[in-house]
Tab-separated table of C-alpha atoms in Angstrom:
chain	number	residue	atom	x	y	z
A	136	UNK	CA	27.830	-13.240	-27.608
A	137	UNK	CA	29.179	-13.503	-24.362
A	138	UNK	CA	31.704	-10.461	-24.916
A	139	UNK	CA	29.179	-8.176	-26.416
A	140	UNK	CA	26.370	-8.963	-23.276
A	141	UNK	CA	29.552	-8.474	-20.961
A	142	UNK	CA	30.366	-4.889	-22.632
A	143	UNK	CA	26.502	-3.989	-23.073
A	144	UNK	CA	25.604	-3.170	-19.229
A	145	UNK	CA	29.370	-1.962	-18.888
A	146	UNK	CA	28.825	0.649	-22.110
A	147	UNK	CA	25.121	1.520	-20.703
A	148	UNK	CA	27.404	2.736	-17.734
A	149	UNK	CA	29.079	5.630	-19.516
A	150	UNK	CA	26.468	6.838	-21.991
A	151	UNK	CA	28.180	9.992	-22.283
A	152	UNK	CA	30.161	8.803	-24.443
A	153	UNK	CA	28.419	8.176	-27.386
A	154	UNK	CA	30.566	6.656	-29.635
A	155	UNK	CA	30.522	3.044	-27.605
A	156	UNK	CA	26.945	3.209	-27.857
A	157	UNK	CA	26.815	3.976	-31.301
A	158	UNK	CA	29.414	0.974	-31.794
A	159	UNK	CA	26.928	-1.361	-29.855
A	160	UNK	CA	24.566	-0.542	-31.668
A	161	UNK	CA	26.511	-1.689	-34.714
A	162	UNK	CA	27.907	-4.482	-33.325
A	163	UNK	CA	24.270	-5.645	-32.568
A	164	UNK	CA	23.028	-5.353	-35.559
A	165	UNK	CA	25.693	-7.260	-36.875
A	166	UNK	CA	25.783	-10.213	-34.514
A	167	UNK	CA	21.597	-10.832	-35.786
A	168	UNK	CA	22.197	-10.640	-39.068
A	169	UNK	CA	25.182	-13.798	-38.907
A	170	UNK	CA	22.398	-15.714	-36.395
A	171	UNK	CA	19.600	-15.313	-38.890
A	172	UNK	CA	21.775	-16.214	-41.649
A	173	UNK	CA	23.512	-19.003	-39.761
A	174	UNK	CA	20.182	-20.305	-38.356
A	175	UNK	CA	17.724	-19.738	-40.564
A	176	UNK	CA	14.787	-19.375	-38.872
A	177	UNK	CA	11.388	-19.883	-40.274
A	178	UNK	CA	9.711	-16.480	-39.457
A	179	UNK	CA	6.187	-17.514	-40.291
A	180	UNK	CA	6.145	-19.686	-37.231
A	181	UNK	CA	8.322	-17.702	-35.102
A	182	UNK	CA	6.721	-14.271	-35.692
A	183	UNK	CA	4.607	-12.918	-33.096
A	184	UNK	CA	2.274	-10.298	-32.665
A	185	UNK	CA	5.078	-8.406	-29.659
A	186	UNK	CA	7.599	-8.922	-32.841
A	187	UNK	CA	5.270	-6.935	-34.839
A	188	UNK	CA	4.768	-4.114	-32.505
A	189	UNK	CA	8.391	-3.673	-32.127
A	190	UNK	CA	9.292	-3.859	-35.225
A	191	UNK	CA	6.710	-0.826	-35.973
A	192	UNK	CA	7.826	1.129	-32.616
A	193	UNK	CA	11.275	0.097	-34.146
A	194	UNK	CA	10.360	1.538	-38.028
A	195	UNK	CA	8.066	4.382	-36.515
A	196	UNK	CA	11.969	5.624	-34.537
A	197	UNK	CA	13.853	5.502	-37.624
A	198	UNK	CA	11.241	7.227	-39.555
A	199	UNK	CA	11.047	10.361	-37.357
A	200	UNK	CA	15.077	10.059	-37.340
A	201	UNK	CA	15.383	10.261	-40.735
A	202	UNK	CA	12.626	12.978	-40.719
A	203	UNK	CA	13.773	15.270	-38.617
A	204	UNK	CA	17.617	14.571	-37.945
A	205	UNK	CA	17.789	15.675	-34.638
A	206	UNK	CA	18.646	13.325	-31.801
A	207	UNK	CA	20.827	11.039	-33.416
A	208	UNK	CA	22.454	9.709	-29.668
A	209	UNK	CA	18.973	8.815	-28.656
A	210	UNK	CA	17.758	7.479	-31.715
A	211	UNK	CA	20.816	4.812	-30.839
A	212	UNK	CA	20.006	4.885	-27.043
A	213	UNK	CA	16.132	3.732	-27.658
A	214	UNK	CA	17.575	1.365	-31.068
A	215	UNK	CA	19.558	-0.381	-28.649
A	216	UNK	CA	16.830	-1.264	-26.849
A	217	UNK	CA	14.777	-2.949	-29.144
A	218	UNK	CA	17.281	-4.294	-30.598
A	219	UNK	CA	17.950	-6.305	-27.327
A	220	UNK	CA	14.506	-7.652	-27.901
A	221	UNK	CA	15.679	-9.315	-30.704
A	222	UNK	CA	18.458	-10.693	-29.677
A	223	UNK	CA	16.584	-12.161	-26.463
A	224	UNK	CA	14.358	-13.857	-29.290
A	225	UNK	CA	17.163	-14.797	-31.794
A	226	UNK	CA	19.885	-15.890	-29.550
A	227	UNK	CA	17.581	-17.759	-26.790
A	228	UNK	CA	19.626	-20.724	-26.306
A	229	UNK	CA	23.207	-18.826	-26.736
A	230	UNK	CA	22.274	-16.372	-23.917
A	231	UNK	CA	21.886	-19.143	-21.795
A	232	UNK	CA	25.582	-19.985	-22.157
A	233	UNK	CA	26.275	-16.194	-20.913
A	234	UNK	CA	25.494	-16.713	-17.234
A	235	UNK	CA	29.233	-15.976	-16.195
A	236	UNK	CA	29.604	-13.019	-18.142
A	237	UNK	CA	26.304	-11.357	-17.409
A	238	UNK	CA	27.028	-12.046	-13.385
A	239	UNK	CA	30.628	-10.584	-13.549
A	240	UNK	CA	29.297	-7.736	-15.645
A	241	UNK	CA	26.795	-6.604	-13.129
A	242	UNK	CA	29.169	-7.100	-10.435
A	243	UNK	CA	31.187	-4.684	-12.006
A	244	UNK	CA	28.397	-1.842	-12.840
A	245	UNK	CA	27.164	-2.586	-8.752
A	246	UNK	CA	30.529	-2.765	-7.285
A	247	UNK	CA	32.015	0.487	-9.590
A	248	UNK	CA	29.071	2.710	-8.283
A	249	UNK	CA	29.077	1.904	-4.678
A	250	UNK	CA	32.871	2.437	-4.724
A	251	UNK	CA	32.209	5.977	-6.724
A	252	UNK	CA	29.593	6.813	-4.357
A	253	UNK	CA	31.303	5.963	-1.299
A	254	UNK	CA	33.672	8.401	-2.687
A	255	UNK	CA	32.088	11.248	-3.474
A	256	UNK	CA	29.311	11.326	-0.662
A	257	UNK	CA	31.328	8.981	2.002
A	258	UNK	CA	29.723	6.464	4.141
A	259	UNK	CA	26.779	8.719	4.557
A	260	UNK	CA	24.776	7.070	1.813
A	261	UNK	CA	21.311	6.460	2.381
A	262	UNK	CA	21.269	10.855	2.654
A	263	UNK	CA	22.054	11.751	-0.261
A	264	UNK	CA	19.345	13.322	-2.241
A	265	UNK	CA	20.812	13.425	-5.930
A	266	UNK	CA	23.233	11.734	-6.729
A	267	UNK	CA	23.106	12.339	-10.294
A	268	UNK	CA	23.038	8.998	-11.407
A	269	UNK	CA	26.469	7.885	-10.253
A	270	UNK	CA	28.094	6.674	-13.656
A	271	UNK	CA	25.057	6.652	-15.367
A	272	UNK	CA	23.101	9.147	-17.643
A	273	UNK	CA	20.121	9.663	-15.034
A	274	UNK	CA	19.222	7.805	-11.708
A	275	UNK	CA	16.363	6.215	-14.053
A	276	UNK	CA	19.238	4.510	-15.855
A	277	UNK	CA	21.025	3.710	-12.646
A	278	UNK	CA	17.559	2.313	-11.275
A	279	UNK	CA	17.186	-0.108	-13.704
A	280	UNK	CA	20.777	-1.020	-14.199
A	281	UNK	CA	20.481	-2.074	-10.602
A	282	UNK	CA	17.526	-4.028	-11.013
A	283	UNK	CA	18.986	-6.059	-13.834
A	284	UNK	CA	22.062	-6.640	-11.677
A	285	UNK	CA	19.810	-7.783	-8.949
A	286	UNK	CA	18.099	-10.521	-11.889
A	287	UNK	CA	21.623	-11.533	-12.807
A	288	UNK	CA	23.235	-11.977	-9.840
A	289	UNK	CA	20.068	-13.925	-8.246
C-alpha cells in the first residue's frame, strides 16, 4: 500500500501520460479486491449512505462510458477518484502505516514543481500569470496537489 500511495500523487503529476493512470487505476482495483477478500468485512454494518452515493456516481460513470465510448482517459481520471474513496474506507488502519511514504511523495510533487518553475519563469515567481499547471494537467490539478502536500507534510 505504501508503494502504490507513494506512486499515486507522483502519477497524478504527469497525467499526460495516460497509460500510468490507466495502470493505477488497475492496480487499485486490484489492491481492494485482496483487502476485501483478506478481511472480510461485514458490509451491512459498514455500508453507509456516502458509500451508496458513490457507488451510484461510480455506476452512473461507467454507464455513460460504456454508452457512449468517448473519453476513456477521463473515465479513468474521475474512476481513480472514487476509487480512492474506497480505499480510504477499506484500508483505514494500513494507510496509517503510510505516513513516510505519503510525506516523501509530496515532497517530491512540491519540490519537482518549484524547481521546474524556477526554471522556466526564474526567480520572478509570484508574476507569472499562467503557468500552465507546471507538471500537472491544469493549475486546478496543481492547486489541489498542493493542498494535499500541505495535509501531508503538516
Amino acid at each position: 500500500m505504501s508503494i502504490f500511495l507513494f506512486l499515486k500523487q507522483i502519477t497524478d503529476m504527469f497525467y499526460q501520460y495516460k497509460l500510468w493512470d490507466t495502470l493505477m487505476v488497475v492496480w487499485v482495483i486490484l489492491l481492494l479486491a485482496y483487502q476485501v477478500a483478506l478481511v472480510r468485512p461485514d458490509v451491512r454494518k459498514s455500508f453507509s449512505f456516502t458509500d451508496a452515493v458513490v457507488l451510484g456516481l461510480a455506476g452512473l460513470l461507467s454507464i455513460n462510458f460504456l454508452r457512449f465510448h468517448s473519453g476513456y482517459q477521463m473515465y479513468f481520471k474521475v474512476l481513480s477518484a472514487f476509487l480512492m474513496y474506497f480505499v480510504g474506507r477499506i484500508y483505514y488502519d494500513r494507510i496509517k502505516e503510510c505516513g513516510g511514504a505519503l510525506v516523501a511523495a509530496a515532497y517530491i510533487v512540491v519540490y519537482a514543481n518549484l524547481i521546474d518553475r524556477i526554471y522556466r519563469f526564474g526567480f520572478s515567481l509570484t508574476k507569472v500569470e499562467n503557468a500552465g499547471g507546471d507538471f500537472y494537467f491544469q493549475d486546478t490539478d496543481m492547486a489541489f496537489a498542493m493542498i494535499l502536500a500541505l495535509v501531508f507534510i503538516t
